[in-house]
Short mmCIF file of C-alpha atoms and ligand atoms in Angstrom, two decimals:
data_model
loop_
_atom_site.label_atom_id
_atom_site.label_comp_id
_atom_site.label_asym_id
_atom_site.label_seq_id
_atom_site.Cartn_x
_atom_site.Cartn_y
_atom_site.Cartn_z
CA UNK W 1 -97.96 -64.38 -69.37
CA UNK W 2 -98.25 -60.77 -68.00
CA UNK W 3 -96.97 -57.94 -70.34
CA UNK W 4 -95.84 -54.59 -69.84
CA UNK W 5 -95.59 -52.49 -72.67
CA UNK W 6 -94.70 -49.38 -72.96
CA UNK W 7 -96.25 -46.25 -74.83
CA UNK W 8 -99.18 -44.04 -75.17
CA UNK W 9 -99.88 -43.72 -78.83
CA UNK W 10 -101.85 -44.70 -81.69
CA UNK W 11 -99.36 -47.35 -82.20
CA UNK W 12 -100.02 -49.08 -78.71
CA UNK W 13 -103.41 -48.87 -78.82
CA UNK W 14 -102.66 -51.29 -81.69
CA UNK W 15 -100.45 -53.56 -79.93
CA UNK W 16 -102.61 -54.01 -76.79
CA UNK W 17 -105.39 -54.57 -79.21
CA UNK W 18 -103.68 -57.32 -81.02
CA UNK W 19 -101.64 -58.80 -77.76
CA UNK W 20 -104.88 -59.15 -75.33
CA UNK W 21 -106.42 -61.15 -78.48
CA UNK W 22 -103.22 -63.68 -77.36
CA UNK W 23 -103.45 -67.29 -75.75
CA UNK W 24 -100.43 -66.42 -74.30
CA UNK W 25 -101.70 -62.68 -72.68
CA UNK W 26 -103.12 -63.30 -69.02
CA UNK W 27 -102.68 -59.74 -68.21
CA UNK W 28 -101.22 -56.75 -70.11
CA UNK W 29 -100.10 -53.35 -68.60
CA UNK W 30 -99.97 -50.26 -70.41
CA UNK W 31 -97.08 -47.70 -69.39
CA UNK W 32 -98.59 -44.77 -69.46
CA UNK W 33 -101.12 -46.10 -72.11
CA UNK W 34 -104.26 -44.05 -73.12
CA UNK W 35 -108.16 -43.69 -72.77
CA UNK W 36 -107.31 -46.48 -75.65
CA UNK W 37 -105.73 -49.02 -74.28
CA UNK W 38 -106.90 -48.93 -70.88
CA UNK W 39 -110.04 -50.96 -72.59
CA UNK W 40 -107.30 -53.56 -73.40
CA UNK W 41 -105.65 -53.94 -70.14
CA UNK W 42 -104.32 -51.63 -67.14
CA UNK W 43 -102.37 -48.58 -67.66
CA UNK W 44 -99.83 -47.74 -64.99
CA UNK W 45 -98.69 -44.09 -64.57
CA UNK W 46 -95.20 -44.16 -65.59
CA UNK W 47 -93.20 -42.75 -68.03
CA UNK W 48 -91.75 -45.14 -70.46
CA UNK W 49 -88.08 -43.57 -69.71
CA UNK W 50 -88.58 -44.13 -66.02
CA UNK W 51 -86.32 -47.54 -65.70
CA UNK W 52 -86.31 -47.70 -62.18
CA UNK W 53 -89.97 -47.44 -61.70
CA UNK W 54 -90.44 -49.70 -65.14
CA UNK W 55 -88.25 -52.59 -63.03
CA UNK W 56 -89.91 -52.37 -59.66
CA UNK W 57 -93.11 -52.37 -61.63
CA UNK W 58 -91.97 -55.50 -63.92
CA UNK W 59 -90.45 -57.48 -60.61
CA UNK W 60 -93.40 -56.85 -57.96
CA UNK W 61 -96.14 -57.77 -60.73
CA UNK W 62 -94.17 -60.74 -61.87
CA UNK W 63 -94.16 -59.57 -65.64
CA UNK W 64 -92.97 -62.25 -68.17
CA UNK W 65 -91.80 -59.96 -71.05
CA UNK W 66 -91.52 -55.86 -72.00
CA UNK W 67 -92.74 -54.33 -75.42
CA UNK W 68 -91.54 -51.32 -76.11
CA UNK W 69 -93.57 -48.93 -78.31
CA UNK W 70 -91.39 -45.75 -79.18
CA UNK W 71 -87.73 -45.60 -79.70
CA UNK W 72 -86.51 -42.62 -77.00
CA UNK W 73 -86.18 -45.86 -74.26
CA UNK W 74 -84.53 -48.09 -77.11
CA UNK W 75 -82.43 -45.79 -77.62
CA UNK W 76 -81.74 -44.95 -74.24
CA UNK W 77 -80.69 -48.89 -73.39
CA UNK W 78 -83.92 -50.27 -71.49
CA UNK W 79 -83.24 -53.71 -73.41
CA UNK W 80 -79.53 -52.85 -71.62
CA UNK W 81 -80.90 -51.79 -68.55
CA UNK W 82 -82.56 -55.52 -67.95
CA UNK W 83 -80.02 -57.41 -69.34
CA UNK W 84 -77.34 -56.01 -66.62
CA UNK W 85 -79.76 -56.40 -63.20
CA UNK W 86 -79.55 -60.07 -62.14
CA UNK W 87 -83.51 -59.75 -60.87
CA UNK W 88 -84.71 -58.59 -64.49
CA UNK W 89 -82.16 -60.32 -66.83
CA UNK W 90 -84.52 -62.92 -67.29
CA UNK W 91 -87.53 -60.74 -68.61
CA UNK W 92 -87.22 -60.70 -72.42
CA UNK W 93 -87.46 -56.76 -73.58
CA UNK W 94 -88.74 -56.90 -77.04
CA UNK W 95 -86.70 -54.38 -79.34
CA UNK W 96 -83.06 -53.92 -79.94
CA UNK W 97 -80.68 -53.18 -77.11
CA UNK W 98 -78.57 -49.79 -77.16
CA UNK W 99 -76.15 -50.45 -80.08
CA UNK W 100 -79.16 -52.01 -82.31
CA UNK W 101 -81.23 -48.47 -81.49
CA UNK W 102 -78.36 -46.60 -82.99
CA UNK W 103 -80.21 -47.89 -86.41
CA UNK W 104 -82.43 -44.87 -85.60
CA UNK W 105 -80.63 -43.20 -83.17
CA UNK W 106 -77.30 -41.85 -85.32
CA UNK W 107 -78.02 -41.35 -88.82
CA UNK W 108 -74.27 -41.64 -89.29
CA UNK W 109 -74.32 -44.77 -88.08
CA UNK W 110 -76.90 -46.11 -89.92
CA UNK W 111 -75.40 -44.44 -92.79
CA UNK W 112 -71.97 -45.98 -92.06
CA UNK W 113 -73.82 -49.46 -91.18
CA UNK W 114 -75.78 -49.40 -94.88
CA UNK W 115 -72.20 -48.59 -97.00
CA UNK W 116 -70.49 -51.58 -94.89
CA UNK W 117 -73.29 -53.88 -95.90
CA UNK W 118 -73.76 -52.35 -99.05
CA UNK W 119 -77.24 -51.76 -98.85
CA UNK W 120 -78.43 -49.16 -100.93
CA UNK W 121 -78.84 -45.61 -100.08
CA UNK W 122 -78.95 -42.11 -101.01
CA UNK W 123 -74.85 -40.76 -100.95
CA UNK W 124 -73.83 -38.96 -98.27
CA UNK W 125 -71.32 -37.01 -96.17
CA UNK W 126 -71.19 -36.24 -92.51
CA UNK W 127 -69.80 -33.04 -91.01
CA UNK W 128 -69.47 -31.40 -87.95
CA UNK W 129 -68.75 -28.02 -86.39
CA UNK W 130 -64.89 -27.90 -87.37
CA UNK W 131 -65.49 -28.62 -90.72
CA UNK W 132 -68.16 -26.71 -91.67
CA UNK W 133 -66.49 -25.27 -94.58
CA UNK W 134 -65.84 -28.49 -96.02
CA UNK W 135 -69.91 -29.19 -95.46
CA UNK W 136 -70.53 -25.98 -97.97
CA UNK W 137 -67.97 -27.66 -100.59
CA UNK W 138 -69.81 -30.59 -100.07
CA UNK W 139 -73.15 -29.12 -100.79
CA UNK W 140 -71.83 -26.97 -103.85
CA UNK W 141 -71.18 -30.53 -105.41
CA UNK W 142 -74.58 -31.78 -105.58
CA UNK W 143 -78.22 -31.10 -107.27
CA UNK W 144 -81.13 -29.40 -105.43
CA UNK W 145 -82.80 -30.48 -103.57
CA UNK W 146 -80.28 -30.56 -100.20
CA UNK W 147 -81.17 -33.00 -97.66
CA UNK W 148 -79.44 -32.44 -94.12
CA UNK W 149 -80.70 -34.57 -91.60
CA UNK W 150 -79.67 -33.81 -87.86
CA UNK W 151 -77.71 -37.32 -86.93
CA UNK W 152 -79.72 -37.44 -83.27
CA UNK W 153 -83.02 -38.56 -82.30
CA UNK W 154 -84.68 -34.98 -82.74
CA UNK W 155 -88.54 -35.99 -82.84
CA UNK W 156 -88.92 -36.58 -86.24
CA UNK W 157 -88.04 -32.78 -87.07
CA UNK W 158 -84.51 -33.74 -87.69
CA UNK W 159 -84.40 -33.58 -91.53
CA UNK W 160 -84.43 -30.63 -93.80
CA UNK W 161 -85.05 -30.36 -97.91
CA UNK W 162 -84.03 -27.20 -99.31
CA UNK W 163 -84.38 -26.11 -102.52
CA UNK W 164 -81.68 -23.75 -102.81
CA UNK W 165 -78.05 -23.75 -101.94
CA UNK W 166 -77.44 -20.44 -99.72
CA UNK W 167 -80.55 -21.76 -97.56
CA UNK W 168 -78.96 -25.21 -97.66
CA UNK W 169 -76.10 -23.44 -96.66
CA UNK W 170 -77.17 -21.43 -93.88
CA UNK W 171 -79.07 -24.12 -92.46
CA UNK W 172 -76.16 -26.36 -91.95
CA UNK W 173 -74.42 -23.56 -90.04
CA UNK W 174 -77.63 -22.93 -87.71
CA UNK W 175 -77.45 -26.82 -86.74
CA UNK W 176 -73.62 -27.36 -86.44
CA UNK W 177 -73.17 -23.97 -84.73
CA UNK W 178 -75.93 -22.63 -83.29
CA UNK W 179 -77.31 -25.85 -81.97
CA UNK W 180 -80.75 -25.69 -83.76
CA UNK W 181 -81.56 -29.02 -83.43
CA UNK W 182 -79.54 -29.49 -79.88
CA UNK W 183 -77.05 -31.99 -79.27
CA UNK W 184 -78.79 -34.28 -81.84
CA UNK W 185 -77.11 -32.13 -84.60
CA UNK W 186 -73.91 -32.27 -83.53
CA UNK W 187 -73.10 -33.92 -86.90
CA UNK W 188 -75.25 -33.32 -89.50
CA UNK W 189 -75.36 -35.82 -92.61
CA UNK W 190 -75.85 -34.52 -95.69
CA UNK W 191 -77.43 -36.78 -98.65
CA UNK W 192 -78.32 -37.25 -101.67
CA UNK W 193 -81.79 -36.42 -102.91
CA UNK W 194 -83.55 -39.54 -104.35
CA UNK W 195 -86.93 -38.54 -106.09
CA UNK W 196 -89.35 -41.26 -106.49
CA UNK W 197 -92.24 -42.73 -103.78
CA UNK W 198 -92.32 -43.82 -100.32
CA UNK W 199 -93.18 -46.72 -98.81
CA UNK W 200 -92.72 -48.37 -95.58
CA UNK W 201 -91.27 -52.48 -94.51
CA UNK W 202 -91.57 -53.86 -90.93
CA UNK W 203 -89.56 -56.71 -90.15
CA UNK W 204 -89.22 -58.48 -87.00
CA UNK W 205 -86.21 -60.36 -86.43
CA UNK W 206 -84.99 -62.66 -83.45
CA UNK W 207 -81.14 -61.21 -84.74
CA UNK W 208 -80.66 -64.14 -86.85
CA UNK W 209 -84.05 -64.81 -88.65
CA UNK W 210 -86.83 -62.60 -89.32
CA UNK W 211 -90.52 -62.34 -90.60
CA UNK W 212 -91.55 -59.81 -92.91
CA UNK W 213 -94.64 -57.88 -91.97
CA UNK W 214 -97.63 -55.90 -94.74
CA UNK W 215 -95.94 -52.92 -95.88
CA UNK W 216 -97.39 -49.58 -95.42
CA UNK W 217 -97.91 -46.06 -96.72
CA UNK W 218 -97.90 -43.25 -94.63
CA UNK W 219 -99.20 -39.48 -95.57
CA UNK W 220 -96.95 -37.09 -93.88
CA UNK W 221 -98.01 -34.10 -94.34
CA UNK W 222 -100.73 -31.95 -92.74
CA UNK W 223 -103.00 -30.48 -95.87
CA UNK W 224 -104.77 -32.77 -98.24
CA UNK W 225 -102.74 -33.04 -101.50
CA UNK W 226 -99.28 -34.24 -99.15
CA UNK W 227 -99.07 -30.20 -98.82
CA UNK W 228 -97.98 -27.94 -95.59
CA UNK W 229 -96.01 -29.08 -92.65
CA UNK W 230 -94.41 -32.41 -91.71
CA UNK W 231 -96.27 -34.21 -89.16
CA UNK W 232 -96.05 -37.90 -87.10
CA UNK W 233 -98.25 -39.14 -89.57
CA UNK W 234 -101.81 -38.42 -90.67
CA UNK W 235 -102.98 -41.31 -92.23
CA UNK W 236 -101.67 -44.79 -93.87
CA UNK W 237 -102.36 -47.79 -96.16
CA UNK W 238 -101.84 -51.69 -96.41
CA UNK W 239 -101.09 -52.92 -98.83
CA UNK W 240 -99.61 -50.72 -100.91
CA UNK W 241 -100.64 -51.42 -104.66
CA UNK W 242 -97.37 -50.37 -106.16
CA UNK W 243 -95.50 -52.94 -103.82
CA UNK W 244 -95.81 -55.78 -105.78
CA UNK W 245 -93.97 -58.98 -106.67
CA UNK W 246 -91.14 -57.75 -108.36
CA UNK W 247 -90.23 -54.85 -105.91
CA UNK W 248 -91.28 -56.93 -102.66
CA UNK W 249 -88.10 -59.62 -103.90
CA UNK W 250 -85.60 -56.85 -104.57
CA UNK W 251 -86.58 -55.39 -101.08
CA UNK W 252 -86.24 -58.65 -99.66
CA UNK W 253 -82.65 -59.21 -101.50
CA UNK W 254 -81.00 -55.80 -101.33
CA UNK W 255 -82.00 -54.51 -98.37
CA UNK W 256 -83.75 -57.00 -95.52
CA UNK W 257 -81.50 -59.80 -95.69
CA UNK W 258 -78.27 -57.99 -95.56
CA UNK W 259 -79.46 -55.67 -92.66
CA UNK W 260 -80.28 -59.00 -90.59
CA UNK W 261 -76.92 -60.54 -92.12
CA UNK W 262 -75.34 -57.40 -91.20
CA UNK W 263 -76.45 -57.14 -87.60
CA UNK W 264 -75.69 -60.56 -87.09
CA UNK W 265 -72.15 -60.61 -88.41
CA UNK W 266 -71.61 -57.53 -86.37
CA UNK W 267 -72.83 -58.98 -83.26
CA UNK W 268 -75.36 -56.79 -82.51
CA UNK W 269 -77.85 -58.88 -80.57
CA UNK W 270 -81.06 -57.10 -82.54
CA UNK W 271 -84.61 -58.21 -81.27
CA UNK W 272 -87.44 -56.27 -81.89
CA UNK W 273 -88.72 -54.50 -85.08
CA UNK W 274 -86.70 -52.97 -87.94
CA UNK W 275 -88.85 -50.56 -89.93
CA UNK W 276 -87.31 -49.60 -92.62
CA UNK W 277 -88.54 -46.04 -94.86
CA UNK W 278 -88.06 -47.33 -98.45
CA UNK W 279 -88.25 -44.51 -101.74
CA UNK W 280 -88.57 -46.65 -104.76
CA UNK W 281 -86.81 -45.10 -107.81
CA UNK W 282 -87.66 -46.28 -110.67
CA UNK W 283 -88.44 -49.61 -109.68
CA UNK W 284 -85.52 -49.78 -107.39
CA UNK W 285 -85.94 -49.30 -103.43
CA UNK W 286 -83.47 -47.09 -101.54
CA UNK W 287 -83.53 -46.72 -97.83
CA UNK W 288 -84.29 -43.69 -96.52
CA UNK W 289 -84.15 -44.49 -93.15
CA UNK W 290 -84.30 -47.23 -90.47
CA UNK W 291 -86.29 -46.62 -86.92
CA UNK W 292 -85.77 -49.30 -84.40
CA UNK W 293 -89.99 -49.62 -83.67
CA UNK W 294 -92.87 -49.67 -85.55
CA UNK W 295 -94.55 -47.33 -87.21
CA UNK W 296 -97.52 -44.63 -86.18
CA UNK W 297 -100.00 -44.75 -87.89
CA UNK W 298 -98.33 -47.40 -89.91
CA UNK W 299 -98.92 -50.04 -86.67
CA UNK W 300 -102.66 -48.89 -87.42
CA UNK W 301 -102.81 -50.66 -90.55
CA UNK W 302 -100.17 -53.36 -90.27
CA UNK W 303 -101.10 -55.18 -87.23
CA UNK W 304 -104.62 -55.63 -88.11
CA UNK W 305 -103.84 -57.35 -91.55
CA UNK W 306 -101.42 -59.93 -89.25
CA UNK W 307 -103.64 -63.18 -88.54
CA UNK W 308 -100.80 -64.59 -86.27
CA UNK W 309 -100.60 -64.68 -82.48
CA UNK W 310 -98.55 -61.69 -82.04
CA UNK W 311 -97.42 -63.09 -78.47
CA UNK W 312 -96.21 -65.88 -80.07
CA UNK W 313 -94.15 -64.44 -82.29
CA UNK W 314 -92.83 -62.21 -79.66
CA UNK W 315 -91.94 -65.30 -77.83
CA UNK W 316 -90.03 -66.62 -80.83
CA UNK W 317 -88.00 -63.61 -80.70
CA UNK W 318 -87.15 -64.17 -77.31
CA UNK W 319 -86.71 -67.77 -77.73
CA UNK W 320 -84.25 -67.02 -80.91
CA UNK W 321 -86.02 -69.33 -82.89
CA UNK W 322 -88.27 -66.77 -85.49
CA UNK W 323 -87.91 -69.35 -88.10
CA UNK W 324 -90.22 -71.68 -87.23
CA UNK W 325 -92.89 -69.08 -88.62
CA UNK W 326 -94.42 -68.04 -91.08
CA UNK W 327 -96.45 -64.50 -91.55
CA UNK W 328 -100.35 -64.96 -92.23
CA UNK W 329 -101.84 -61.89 -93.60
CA UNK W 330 -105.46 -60.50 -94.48
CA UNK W 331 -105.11 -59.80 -97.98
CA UNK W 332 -108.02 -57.26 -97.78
CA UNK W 333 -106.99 -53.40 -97.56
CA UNK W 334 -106.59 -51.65 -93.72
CA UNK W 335 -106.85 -48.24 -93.84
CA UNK W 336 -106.54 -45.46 -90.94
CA UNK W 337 -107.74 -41.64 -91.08
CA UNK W 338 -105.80 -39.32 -87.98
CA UNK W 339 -107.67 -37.08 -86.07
CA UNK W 340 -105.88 -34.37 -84.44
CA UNK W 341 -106.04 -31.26 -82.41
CA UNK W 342 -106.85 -27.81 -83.73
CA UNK W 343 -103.11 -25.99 -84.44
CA UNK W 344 -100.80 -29.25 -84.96
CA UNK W 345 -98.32 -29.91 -85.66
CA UNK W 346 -97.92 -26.64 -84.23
CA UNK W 347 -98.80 -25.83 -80.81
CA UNK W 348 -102.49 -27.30 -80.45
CA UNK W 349 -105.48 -27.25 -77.97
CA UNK W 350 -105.81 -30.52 -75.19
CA UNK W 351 -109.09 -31.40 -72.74
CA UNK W 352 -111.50 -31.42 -74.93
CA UNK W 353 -114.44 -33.79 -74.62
CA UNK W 354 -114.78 -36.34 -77.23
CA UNK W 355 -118.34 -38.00 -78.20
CA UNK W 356 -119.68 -39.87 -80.62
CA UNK W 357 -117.87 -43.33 -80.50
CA UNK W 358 -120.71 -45.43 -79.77
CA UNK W 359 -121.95 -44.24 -83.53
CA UNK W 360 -118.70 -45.37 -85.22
CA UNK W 361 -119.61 -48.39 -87.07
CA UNK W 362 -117.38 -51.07 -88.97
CA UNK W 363 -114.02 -49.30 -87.66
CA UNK W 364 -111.05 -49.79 -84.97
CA UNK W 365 -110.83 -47.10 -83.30
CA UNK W 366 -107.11 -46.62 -82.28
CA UNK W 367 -106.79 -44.04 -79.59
CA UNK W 368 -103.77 -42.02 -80.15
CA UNK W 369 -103.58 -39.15 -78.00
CA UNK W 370 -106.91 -39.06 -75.24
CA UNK W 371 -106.85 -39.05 -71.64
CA UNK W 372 -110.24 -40.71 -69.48
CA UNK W 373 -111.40 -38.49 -66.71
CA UNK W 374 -114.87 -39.59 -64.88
CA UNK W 375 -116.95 -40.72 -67.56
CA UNK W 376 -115.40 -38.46 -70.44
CA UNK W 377 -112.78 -39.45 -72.87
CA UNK W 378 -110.38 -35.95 -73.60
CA UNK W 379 -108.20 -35.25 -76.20
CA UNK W 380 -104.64 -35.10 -74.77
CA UNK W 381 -102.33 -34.79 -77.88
CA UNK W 382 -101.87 -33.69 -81.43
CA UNK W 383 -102.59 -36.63 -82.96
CA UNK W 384 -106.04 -38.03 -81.37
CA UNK W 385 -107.50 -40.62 -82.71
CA UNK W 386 -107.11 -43.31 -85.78
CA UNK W 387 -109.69 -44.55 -87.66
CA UNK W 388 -108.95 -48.09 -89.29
CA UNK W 389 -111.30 -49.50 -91.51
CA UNK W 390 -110.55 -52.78 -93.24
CA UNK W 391 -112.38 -53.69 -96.65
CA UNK W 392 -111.75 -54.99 -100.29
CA UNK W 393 -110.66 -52.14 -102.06
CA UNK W 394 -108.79 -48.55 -100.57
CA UNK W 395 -111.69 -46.62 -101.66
CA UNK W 396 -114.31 -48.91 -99.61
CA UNK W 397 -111.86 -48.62 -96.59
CA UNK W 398 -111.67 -45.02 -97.02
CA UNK W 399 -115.42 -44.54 -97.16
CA UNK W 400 -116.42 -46.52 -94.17
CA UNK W 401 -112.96 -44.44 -91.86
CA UNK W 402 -114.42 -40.99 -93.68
CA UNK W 403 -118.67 -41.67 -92.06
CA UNK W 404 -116.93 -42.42 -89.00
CA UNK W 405 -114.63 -39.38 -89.25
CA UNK W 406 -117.18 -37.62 -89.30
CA UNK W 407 -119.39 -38.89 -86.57
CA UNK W 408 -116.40 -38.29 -83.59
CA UNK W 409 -117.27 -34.93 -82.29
CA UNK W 410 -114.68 -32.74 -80.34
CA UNK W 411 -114.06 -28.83 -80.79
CA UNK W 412 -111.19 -28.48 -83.30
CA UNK W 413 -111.49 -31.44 -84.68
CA UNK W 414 -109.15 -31.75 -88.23
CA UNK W 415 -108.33 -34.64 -91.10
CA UNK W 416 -107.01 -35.01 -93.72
CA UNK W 417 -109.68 -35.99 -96.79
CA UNK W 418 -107.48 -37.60 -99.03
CA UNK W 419 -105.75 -40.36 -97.38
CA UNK W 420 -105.17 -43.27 -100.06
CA UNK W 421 -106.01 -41.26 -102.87
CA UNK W 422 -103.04 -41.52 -105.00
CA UNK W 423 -102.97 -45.13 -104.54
CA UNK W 424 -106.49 -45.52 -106.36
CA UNK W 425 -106.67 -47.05 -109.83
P1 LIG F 501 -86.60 -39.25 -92.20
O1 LIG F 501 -86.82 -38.56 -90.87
O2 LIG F 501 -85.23 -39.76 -92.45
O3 LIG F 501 -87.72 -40.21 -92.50
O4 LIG F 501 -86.90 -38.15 -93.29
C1 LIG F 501 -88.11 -37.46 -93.32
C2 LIG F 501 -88.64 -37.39 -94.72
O5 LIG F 501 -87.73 -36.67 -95.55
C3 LIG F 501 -88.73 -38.77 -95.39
O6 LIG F 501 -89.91 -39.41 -95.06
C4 LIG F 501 -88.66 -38.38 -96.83
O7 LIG F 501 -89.91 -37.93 -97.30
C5 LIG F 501 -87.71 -37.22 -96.84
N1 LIG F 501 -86.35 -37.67 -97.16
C6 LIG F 501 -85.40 -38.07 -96.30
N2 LIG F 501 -84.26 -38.37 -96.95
C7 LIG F 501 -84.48 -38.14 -98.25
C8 LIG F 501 -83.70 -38.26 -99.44
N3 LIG F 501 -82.43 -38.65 -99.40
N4 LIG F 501 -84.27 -37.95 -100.62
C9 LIG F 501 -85.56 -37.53 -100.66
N5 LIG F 501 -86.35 -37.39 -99.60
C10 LIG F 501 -85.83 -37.68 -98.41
N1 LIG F 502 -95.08 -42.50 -89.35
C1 LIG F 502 -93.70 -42.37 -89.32
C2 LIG F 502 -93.04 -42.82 -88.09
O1 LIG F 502 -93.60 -43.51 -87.26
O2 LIG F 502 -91.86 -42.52 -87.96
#
């Protein structure tokens, strides 16, 4: 088969890894791909919200199925886009069509989507400019922390905590009438705090059935100790030693099977990957949130730990018929380290020239944000590169991801030290 997918990140330098491993993979193409995954396949220079050059790509190099990486073309109805041209309807797009994206794409809905199926989740309310006043009683009838999360897609900036009601306050007025987040906080949902611990699910699902994938914990924040600003991700974990028999059934009962259920009985024709941000409270899980993709760096950790043919599955999807398999997993411990750029998540450097892979030893190296010019890889985003290591315990992965950490030289270079720290016994 050939395969387009689509994306540039960490995340599908992890895919192409895994799908040119396939039988099924004659040729993969990478829209706009990496210095990363262009050692996996071909990247082709378009954007992966260009559907008119993504079609006359797919239907003059006779491509047999789309992955999409990121949610902005989800969200944006590429899955729709196909289905509705007669000369591309026949090209299965793996990942939910418009309606499905909404999972990630409103908040409200998802919201809405989680009380119908009675899934649980923090309370809530949603407001928007003309009742704004009503949004301050709201807030005056809950606990500190205030969580107000923008409802739109809004790059993962979307959602506030504030410890203090006047802030809370003023906040809410800056996105419902001053726009701060754009149109994407238009309505603004406003939840209950839940304090316990993250962890992340990935299911795939043909919209009927589904396989569950290795869970995953991710390390948000920029400064060692989870402290500073919110980033895409600096670093994550699989398995996640706190996930264990007990929790992994009432995840499975409470909140996986009646999102699939739920989808189905509303006729939303979901197939692709649910990931699904979990906070376990006191030994129950909540969702926080669903995105309509996979996870980065979660992807970094998860896909290596899957022994299936990740084609295949994919195919099953397609085909409708997901429950014919079965998940294998490595049972050993994949962790990943982020580089980044000097100054992000703020505004950071790009160009500069990256050595020292040919010294990296017993890690993937998932290429997250480079560019190849001549002979020289450059950085070309915040988040650069990510370092998976895969061994029996977190600290042994951590050790072998830290040498090589190290050895990858670029000007600027910045990691976090403490990825998988808290998870140690
Ligand atoms: P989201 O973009 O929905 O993942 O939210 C970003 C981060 O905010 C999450 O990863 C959580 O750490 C935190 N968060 C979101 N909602 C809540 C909540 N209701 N209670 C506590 N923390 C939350
Ligand atoms: N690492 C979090 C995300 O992909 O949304």
């Amino acid at each position: 088969m050939n395969i387009l997918l689509l994306g540039s990140g960490g995340r599908e330098h992890a895919l192409a890894w895994k799908i040119s491993q396939s039988k099924h993979c004659s040729h993969l193409y990478i829209a706009p791909g990496n210095a990363g995954t262009s050692q996996h396949g071909t990247n082709v220079a378009f954007g992966v919200n260009d559907f008119d050059a993504i079609a006359a790509f797919a239907s003059n190099n006779k491509i047999d199925m789309v992955v999409v990486g990121p949610e902005d073309p989800l969200v944006n109805g590429i899955r729709d886009y196909f289905e509705s041209h007669d000369a591309l309807k026949n090209i299965p797009v793996i990942g939910p069509d418009k309606n499905g994206a909404q999972l990630e794409g409103s908040k409200d809905f998802s919201k809405q989507f989680m009380q119908r199926h009675k899934i649980p989740t923090a309370g809530y309310a949603s407001f928007q400019r003309e009742n704004l006043e009503e949004g301050y009683l709201f807030l005056e009838t809950l606990q500190a922390p205030y969580v107000l999360k923008a409802d739109g897609l809004a790059a993962g900036k979307g959602v506030l905590i504030l410890n203090n009601l006047d802030e809370a306050k003023h906040e809410l007025k800056s996105m419902l009438e001053d726009a701060k987040f754009g149109k994407a906080g238009n309505t603004v949902v406003i939840e209950e705090f839940l304090a316990g611990i993250e962890v992340s699910v990935f299911v795939l699902t043909d919209g009927k059935s589904y396989v569950v994938l290795p869970e995953a914990k991710d390390y948000k924040r920029i400064g060692d100790g989870d402290k500073g600003l919110n980033t895409g991700g600096m670093g994550a974990v699989s398995p996640v030693p706190f996930y264990d028999e007990a929790f992994r059934k009432k995840v499975e009962d409470r909140i996986i099977r009646p999102t699939v259920k739920g989808l189905h009985e509303e006729k939303i024709d979901y197939k692709g990957f649910i990931f699904i941000g979990l906070m376990n409270v006191g030994g129950d899980p909540y969702v926080i949130e669903y995105n309509a993709r996979m996870g980065d760096p979660e992807t970094e950790v998860v896909i290596p730990r899957i022994k299936n043919d990740l084609v295949e599955l994919f195919k099953a999807v397609a085909a409708g018929n997901l429950h014919h398999h079965q998940i294998e997993t490595d049972e050993r411990t994949a962790l990943t380290v982020m580089l980044v750029s000097e100054g992000y998540p703020g505004d950071y450097t790009k160009g500069k020239i990256m050595s020292g892979f040919e010294n990296c030893e017993g890690s993937i190296l998932f290429h997250a944000g480079t560019s190849g010019k001549d002979n020289d890889v450059l950085t070309n985003g915040g988040r650069v590169l990510a370092i998976t290591s895969i061994a029996n315990s977190i600290e042994a992965a951590k050790e072998i991801s830290m040498q090589n950490a190290e050895k990858i030289k670029y000007e600027g270079k910045y990691y976090r030290k403490d990825i998988g720290n808290d998870l140690m016994m």
